[in-house]
Short mmCIF file of C-alpha atoms in Angstrom, two decimals:
data_model
loop_
_atom_site.label_atom_id
_atom_site.label_comp_id
_atom_site.label_asym_id
_atom_site.label_seq_id
_atom_site.Cartn_x
_atom_site.Cartn_y
_atom_site.Cartn_z
CA MET A 317 103.36 104.07 116.98
CA SER A 318 99.98 105.80 117.70
CA GLY A 319 97.38 107.71 116.02
CA ALA A 320 93.79 107.00 114.54
CA LEU A 321 93.28 104.50 111.80
CA THR A 322 91.26 105.30 108.59
CA PHE A 323 90.75 103.17 105.90
CA TYR A 324 90.27 104.03 102.06
CA THR A 325 88.45 101.26 100.18
CA ASN A 326 85.80 100.18 97.79
CA PRO A 327 84.27 96.65 98.17
CA MET A 328 85.07 96.00 94.78
CA SER A 329 88.78 96.23 95.25
CA ARG A 330 92.31 94.77 96.63
CA GLY A 331 90.85 96.79 99.59
CA ARG A 332 89.39 93.55 100.75
CA ILE A 333 92.83 92.43 101.41
CA ALA A 334 93.68 95.21 103.42
CA ARG A 335 90.43 94.82 105.30
CA TRP A 336 91.43 91.20 106.31
CA MET A 337 94.80 92.47 107.49
CA LEU A 338 93.07 95.35 109.54
CA GLU A 339 90.75 92.86 111.06
CA GLU A 340 93.68 90.68 111.87
CA ILE A 341 95.27 93.38 113.83
CA GLY A 342 91.96 93.69 116.03
CA GLN A 343 92.44 97.65 116.15
CA PRO A 344 89.49 100.18 115.54
CA TYR A 345 89.74 102.15 112.51
CA GLN A 346 87.33 104.30 110.54
CA THR A 347 86.29 103.07 106.85
CA VAL A 348 85.86 105.82 104.20
CA LEU A 349 84.13 104.14 101.12
CA LEU A 350 85.36 105.76 97.56
CA ASP A 351 83.57 105.18 94.48
CA TYR A 352 85.60 104.80 91.04
CA GLY A 353 85.78 107.81 88.96
CA THR A 354 84.23 110.31 91.43
CA THR A 355 85.37 110.45 95.00
CA MET A 356 88.20 108.17 94.22
CA LYS A 357 89.75 110.97 91.99
CA ALA A 358 88.46 113.92 93.83
CA PRO A 359 91.35 116.40 95.27
CA ASP A 360 90.76 115.38 99.24
CA TYR A 361 91.90 111.54 98.17
CA LEU A 362 94.05 112.61 95.38
CA ALA A 363 96.00 114.39 98.32
CA VAL A 364 95.97 110.75 100.25
CA ASN A 365 97.04 108.70 97.08
CA PRO A 366 97.85 110.78 93.82
CA MET A 367 97.22 107.59 91.81
CA GLY A 368 93.45 107.49 93.01
CA LYS A 369 93.40 104.24 93.74
CA VAL A 370 92.28 102.16 96.96
CA PRO A 371 93.01 100.73 99.31
CA ALA A 372 95.19 103.39 101.44
CA ILE A 373 95.54 103.80 105.30
CA ARG A 374 96.06 106.87 107.18
CA HIS A 375 97.75 106.02 110.72
CA GLY A 376 98.06 109.31 112.51
CA ASP A 377 100.29 111.42 110.10
CA VAL A 378 101.29 108.33 108.28
CA VAL A 379 99.84 107.41 104.82
CA VAL A 380 100.55 103.93 103.25
CA THR A 381 99.14 102.65 99.97
CA GLU A 382 99.64 99.36 98.15
CA CYS A 383 98.61 96.27 99.78
CA ALA A 384 101.91 94.56 100.49
CA ALA A 385 103.06 97.75 101.55
CA ILE A 386 100.03 97.83 104.22
CA CYS A 387 100.22 94.53 105.25
CA ALA A 388 103.62 94.76 106.17
CA TYR A 389 103.20 98.34 107.80
CA LEU A 390 100.57 97.41 110.13
CA ALA A 391 102.27 94.16 111.40
CA ASP A 392 105.11 96.59 112.24
CA ALA A 393 102.79 99.16 113.63
CA PHE A 394 100.90 96.58 115.86
CA PRO A 395 103.60 94.11 117.08
CA GLY A 396 101.23 92.88 119.73
CA ALA A 397 99.21 90.96 116.97
CA GLY A 398 102.45 88.86 116.06
CA LEU A 399 101.62 89.26 112.44
CA ALA A 400 105.49 89.45 111.41
CA PRO A 401 108.45 87.17 112.63
CA ALA A 402 111.19 88.40 114.28
CA PRO A 403 113.76 90.66 112.40
CA ALA A 404 116.23 87.68 112.13
CA ASP A 405 113.56 85.32 111.09
CA ARG A 406 112.02 87.60 108.16
CA GLY A 407 113.57 85.92 105.16
CA ASP A 408 110.86 84.00 103.94
CA TYR A 409 108.36 86.82 104.96
CA TYR A 410 109.79 89.22 102.96
CA ARG A 411 110.49 87.05 100.06
CA TRP A 412 107.13 85.72 99.48
CA LEU A 413 105.32 88.80 100.43
CA PHE A 414 107.15 90.69 97.89
CA PHE A 415 107.08 87.73 95.33
CA ALA A 416 103.50 87.99 95.49
CA ALA A 417 103.23 91.63 94.99
CA GLY A 418 105.77 91.69 91.99
CA PRO A 419 106.23 88.50 89.89
CA VAL A 420 102.90 86.75 90.85
CA GLU A 421 100.96 90.09 90.41
CA ALA A 422 102.23 90.69 86.98
CA ALA A 423 102.50 87.58 85.76
CA VAL A 424 98.48 86.78 86.31
CA THR A 425 97.67 90.45 84.96
CA ASN A 426 99.75 90.20 81.94
CA THR A 427 98.20 86.56 81.29
CA SER A 428 94.54 87.51 81.87
CA LEU A 429 95.21 90.29 79.29
CA GLY A 430 96.45 88.13 76.78
CA VAL A 431 100.04 89.41 76.86
CA GLU A 432 101.90 86.76 74.93
CA THR A 433 105.92 86.83 75.44
CA PRO A 434 108.25 84.88 73.01
CA ALA A 435 110.23 82.25 74.61
CA GLU A 436 113.37 83.92 73.59
CA LYS A 437 112.04 87.00 75.45
CA GLN A 438 110.95 85.83 78.69
CA ALA A 439 114.21 86.58 80.60
CA MET A 440 113.58 89.92 80.02
CA LEU A 441 110.61 89.64 82.43
CA GLY A 442 110.90 89.84 86.11
CA TYR A 443 108.74 86.37 86.26
CA GLY A 444 109.75 84.67 82.95
CA SER A 445 106.33 83.12 82.67
CA LEU A 446 103.09 82.25 84.88
CA THR A 447 103.74 78.57 84.96
CA ALA A 448 107.24 79.20 86.45
CA VAL A 449 105.73 81.68 88.83
CA LEU A 450 102.88 79.12 89.82
CA ASP A 451 105.38 76.53 90.17
CA ALA A 452 107.48 78.35 92.74
CA LEU A 453 104.64 79.50 94.55
CA GLU A 454 103.36 76.23 95.07
CA GLY A 455 106.71 75.35 96.42
CA ALA A 456 106.27 77.65 98.79
CA VAL A 457 102.99 76.76 100.48
CA ALA A 458 102.88 73.00 99.59
CA GLY A 459 103.29 70.84 102.68
CA ARG A 460 103.39 73.61 105.51
CA ASP A 461 100.53 75.50 107.09
CA TYR A 462 102.07 79.10 106.61
CA VAL A 463 104.27 80.59 103.90
CA ALA A 464 106.65 82.21 106.36
CA GLY A 465 107.22 79.64 109.12
CA ASP A 466 105.15 77.76 111.75
CA ARG A 467 103.03 80.80 112.33
CA PHE A 468 100.50 82.75 110.49
CA SER A 469 101.60 86.25 109.17
CA ALA A 470 101.00 89.41 107.41
CA ALA A 471 102.91 87.44 104.30
CA ASP A 472 99.87 84.83 104.53
CA VAL A 473 97.28 87.57 104.31
CA TYR A 474 98.51 89.06 100.88
CA VAL A 475 99.86 85.67 99.60
CA GLY A 476 96.56 83.97 100.44
CA ALA A 477 94.24 86.76 99.13
CA GLN A 478 96.00 86.78 95.92
CA ILE A 479 96.12 82.83 95.30
CA GLY A 480 92.48 82.84 96.46
CA TRP A 481 91.09 85.72 94.03
CA GLY A 482 93.12 84.19 91.40
CA MET A 483 91.40 80.68 91.60
CA MET A 484 88.02 82.25 92.06
CA PHE A 485 88.33 84.32 89.07
CA GLY A 486 90.38 81.46 87.02
CA THR A 487 93.56 83.07 86.66
CA VAL A 488 95.35 80.67 89.05
CA GLU A 489 95.59 77.11 88.44
CA ARG A 490 93.28 75.17 91.39
CA ARG A 491 96.13 72.97 92.34
CA PRO A 492 95.31 71.12 95.41
CA ALA A 493 98.44 72.72 97.43
CA PHE A 494 96.60 75.93 96.71
CA SER A 495 93.16 75.24 97.66
CA ALA A 496 94.41 73.65 100.88
CA TYR A 497 96.40 76.65 101.97
CA VAL A 498 93.36 79.15 100.96
CA ASP A 499 90.96 76.97 102.67
CA ARG A 500 93.23 77.01 106.13
CA LEU A 501 93.39 80.80 105.91
CA GLN A 502 89.95 81.56 105.00
CA ALA A 503 88.66 79.62 108.21
CA ARG A 504 90.14 82.05 110.30
CA PRO A 505 87.58 84.63 111.99
CA ALA A 506 89.24 87.56 111.02
CA PHE A 507 88.88 86.63 107.32
CA ALA A 508 85.15 85.82 107.87
CA ARG A 509 84.63 89.27 109.56
CA ALA A 510 86.40 91.32 107.04
CA ARG A 511 84.62 89.57 103.96
CA ALA A 512 81.15 90.19 106.04
CA LEU A 513 82.10 94.16 106.46
CA ASP A 514 82.79 94.47 102.89
CA ASP A 515 79.93 92.36 101.69
CA ALA A 516 77.72 94.50 103.31
CA THR A 517 79.00 97.48 101.45
CA MET A 518 78.83 96.02 98.06
CA PRO A 519 76.23 97.90 95.80
CA ARG A 520 72.94 96.54 95.82
CA GLN A 521 71.43 94.88 92.64
CA ASP A 522 67.81 95.42 92.49
#
């Protein structure tokens, strides 16, 4: 796959996850900063993402939105970075990448919003309860360096970001296994570069 990479983001958004992934692949990219309610809802950007949300990437003629999809796409588009297991070894990779994008995201968001589901109705939810989700996630990262095998992958970018953000904002319990996993990932040079780039574009507070 070839073509220029353009990254649409805002530093106060999930775009930080995509930025981290872009820094991991080590390819040049152009950053387009968008503001909530203005340029993010302008016709030019709505043609990229009709939801008017960030992040998004354009790679040549290909547009990808949604953080988990961006992580998976970039891992495949730039195989030299080694961020996706071989196809035959992607069971855990796909499982936990999309577990974090689905049940984890939904459970954390609903709990943060104060949505309470009666016990007899939890079977209707894709995640059941926040406790069940966090227990499963803890089992995936406890006692291992990475979530999808013995090598860092795009799944770690997304899963690690979800856990890290959750612990920072108090929406995910600060369990020892989570802290050890996130500390290991945030020690990566690409994470530090991404954080510095995003922090440098944060609005100034005079």
